[in-house]
Coordinates of C-alpha atoms in Angstrom, one line a residue:
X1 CA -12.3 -16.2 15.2
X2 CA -15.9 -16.0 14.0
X3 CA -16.4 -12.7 12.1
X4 CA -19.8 -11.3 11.8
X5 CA -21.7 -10.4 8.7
X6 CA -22.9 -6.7 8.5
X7 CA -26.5 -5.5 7.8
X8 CA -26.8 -4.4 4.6
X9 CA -27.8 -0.9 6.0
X10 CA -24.2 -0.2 7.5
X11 CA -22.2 -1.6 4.4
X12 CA -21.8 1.2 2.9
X13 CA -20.5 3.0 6.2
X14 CA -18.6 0.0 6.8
X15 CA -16.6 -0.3 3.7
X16 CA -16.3 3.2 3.6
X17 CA -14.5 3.1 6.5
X18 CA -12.0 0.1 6.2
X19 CA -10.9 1.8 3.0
X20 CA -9.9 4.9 4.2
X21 CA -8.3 3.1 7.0
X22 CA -6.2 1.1 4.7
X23 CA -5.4 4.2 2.8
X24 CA -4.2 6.0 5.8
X25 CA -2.0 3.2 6.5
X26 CA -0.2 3.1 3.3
X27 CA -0.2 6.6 2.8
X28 CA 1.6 7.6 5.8
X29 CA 3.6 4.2 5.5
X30 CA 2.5 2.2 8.2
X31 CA 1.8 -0.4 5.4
X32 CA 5.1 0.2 4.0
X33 CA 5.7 -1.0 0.2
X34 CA 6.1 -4.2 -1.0
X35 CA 3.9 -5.7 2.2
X36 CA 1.7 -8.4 1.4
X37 CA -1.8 -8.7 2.6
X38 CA -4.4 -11.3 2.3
X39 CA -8.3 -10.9 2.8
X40 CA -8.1 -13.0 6.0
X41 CA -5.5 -11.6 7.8
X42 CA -7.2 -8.0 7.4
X43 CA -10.8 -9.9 8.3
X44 CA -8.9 -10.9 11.5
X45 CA -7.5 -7.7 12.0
X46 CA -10.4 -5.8 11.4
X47 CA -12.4 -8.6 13.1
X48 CA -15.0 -9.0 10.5
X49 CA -16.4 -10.8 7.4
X50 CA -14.1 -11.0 3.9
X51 CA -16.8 -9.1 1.7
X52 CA -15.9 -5.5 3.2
X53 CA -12.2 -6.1 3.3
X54 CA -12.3 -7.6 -1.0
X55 CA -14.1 -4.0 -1.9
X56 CA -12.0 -2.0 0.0
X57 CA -8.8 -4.0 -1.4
X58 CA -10.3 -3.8 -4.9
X59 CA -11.1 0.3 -4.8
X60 CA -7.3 0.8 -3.4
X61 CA -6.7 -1.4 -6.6
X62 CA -8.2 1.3 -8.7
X63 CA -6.3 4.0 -6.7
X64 CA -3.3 2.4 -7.2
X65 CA -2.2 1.8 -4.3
X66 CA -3.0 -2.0 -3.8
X67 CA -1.5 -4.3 -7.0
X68 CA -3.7 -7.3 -7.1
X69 CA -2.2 -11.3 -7.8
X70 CA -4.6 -13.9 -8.5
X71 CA -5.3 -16.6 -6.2
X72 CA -2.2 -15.1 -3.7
X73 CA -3.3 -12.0 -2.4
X74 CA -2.7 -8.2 -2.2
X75 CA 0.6 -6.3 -1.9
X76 CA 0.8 -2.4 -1.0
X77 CA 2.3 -1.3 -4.4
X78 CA 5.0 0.7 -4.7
X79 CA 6.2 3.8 -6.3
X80 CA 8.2 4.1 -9.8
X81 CA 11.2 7.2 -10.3
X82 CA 8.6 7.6 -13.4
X83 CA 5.5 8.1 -11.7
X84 CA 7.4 10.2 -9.0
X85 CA 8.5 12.6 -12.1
X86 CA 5.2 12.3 -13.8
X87 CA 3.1 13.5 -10.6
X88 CA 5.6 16.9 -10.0
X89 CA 5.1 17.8 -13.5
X90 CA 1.2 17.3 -13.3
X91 CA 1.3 18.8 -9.9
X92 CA 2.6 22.1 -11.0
X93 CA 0.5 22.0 -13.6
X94 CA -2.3 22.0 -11.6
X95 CA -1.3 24.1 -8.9
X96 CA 0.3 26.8 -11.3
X97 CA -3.1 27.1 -12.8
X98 CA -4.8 27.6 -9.1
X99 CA -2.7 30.3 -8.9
X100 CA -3.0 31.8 -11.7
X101 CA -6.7 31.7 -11.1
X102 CA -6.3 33.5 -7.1
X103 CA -3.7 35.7 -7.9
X104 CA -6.5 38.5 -9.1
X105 CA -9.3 37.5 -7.0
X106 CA -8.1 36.1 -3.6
X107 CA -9.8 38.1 -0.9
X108 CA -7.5 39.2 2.4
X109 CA -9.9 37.1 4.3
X110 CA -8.9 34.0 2.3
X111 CA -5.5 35.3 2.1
X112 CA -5.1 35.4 6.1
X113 CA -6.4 31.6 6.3
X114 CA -4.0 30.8 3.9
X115 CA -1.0 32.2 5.7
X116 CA -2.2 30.5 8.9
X117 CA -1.6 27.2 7.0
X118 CA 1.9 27.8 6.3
X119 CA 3.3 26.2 8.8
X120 CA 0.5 23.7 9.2
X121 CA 2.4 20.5 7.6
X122 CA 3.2 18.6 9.8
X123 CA 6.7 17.3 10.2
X124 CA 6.3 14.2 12.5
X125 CA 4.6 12.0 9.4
X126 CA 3.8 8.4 10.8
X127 CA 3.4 5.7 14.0
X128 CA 5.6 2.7 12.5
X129 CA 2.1 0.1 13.3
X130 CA -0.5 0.0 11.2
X131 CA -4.2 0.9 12.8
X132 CA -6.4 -1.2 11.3
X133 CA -9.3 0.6 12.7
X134 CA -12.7 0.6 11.5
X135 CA -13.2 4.3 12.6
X136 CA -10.0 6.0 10.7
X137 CA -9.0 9.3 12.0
X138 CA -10.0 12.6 10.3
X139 CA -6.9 14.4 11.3
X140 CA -4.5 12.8 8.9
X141 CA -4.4 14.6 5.9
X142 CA -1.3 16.7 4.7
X143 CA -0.3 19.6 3.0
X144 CA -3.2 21.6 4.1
X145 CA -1.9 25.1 2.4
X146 CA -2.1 23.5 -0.8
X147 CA -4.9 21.9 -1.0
X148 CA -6.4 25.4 0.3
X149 CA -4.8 27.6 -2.2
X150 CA -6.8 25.1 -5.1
X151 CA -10.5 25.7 -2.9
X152 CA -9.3 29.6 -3.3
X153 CA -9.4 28.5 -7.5
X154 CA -12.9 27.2 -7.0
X155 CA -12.7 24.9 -9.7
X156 CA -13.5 21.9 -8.4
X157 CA -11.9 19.1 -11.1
X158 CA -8.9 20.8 -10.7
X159 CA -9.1 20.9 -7.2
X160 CA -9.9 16.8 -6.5
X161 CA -7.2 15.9 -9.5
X162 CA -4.7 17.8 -7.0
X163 CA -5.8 16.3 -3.7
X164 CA -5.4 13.0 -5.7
X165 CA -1.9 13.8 -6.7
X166 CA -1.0 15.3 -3.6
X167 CA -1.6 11.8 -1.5
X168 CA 0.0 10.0 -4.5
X169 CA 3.0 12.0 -3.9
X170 CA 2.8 11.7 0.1
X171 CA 4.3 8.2 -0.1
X172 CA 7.9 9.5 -1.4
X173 CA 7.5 12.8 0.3
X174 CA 7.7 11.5 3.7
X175 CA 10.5 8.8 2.8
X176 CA 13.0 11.9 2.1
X177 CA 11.5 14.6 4.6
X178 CA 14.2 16.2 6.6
X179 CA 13.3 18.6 8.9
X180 CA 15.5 21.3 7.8
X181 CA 14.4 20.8 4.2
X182 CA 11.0 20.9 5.9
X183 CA 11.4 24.0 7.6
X184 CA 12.3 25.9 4.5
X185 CA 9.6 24.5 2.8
X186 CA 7.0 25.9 5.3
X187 CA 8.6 29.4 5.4
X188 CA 8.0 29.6 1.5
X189 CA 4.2 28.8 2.1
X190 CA 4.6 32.2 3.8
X191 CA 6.1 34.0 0.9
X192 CA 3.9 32.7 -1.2
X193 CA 1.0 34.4 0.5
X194 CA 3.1 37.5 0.1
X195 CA 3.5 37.5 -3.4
X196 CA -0.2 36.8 -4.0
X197 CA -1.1 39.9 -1.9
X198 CA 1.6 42.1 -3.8
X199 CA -0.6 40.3 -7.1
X200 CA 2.8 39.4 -8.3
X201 CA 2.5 36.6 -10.7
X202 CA 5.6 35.7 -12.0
X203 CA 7.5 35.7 -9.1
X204 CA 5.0 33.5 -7.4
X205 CA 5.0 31.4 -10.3
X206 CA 8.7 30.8 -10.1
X207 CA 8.7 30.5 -6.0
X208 CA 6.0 27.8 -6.8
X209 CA 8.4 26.3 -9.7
X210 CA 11.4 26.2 -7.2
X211 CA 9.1 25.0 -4.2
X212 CA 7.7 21.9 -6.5
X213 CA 11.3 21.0 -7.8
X214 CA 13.1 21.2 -4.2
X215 CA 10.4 17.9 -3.3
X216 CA 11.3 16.3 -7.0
X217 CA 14.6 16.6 -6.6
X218 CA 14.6 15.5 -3.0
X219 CA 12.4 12.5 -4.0
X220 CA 14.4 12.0 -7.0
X221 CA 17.4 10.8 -4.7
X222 CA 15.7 6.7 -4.8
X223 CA 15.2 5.3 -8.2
X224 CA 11.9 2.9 -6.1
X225 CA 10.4 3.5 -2.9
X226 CA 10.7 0.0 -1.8
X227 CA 14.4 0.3 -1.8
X228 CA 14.3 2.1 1.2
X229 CA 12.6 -0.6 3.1

């Protein structure tokens, strides 16, 4: 199949967009761990030239989530029990300090949205086939009420360094999700909220500690991801 070459006024747009579809895909594990992809399979798939697809393989490189081999190809990397203990602790970290930060100053306006994201997570994670499209959706993103609580800390490092983690962590998160476990999860989003009206720290900080170490520790059950595949 002939591929066409883009204008140089849409590459920008253009690589934009087969990297976040790519992302998407691995993230929510339709391009499971381990699987092996070439620059001319995805210029096939995405029906265009090998130029957009090589920057968008090389910046999921940088993120991660691509591990490059030399004259072979591209492989969706996979996760290490390491890096799965290394992200929870840096999580909490980060999210301890977001609310430490909200706990004085979160308004009841902001404190209402953030409730009504409590039970926003959604528990159906993933289609099994990749999309490969070259228009990825804007609908995908998880773990909405904790990504909101760290716009409430209006710091904005600390904010992107946890919307990195959190999609770092999604990966594992969605191979162990159970819907009970789920469940509970979403109802301590709720409390949560609560304790931040009541301006109770510390027993925020320790429903945080407890909600953080439930996923580790439900995650911690594989020793790699690509075992499970």
């Amino acid at each position: 199949m002939a591929h066409r070459e883009y204008d140089p006024s849409e590459k920008n747009n253009l690589f934009n967009n087969i990297y976040l579809s790519l992302k998407q895909d691995i993230l929510w594990l339709r391009l499971k761990p381990g699987t092996l992809l070439t620059e001319a399979y995805l210029a096939d798939k995405f029906e265009i030239s090998k130029t957009p697809i090589r920057e968008a393989l090389m910046r999921l490189s940088y993120d991660g989530l691509v591990t490059i081999f030399p004259r072979k190809g591209y492989c969706v990397s996979e996760i290490s029990f390491s890096d799965i203990q290394d992200m929870h602790e840096y999580r909490y970290i980060l999210e301890n300090t977001c609310l430490s930060k909200v706990i004085d100053s979160a308004t009841e306006e902001e404190l209402e949205h953030l409730d009504s994201l409590s039970y926003s997570d959604r528990v159906v994670y993933r289609d099994e086939e990749p999309l490969f499209s070259k228009e990825p959706s804007n609908k995908e993103r998880d773990s909405e009420f904790h990504i909101y609580l760290a716009e409430m800390a209006g710091n904005r490092i600390i904010y992107n360094q946890l919307v990195d983690v959190l999609e770092k962590l999604q990966r594992p998160m969605l191979c162990v999700a159970e819907k009970e476990y789920m469940t509970r999860g979403l109802d301590e989003h709720h409390q949560l909220v609560e304790l931040i009206r009541a301006r109770d720290l510390s027993a925020a900080q320790s429903l945080l500690r407890g909600h953080i170490n439930e996923v580790y520790e439900h995650c911690a059950r594989i020793s790699t991801i690509s075992k499970l595949f």
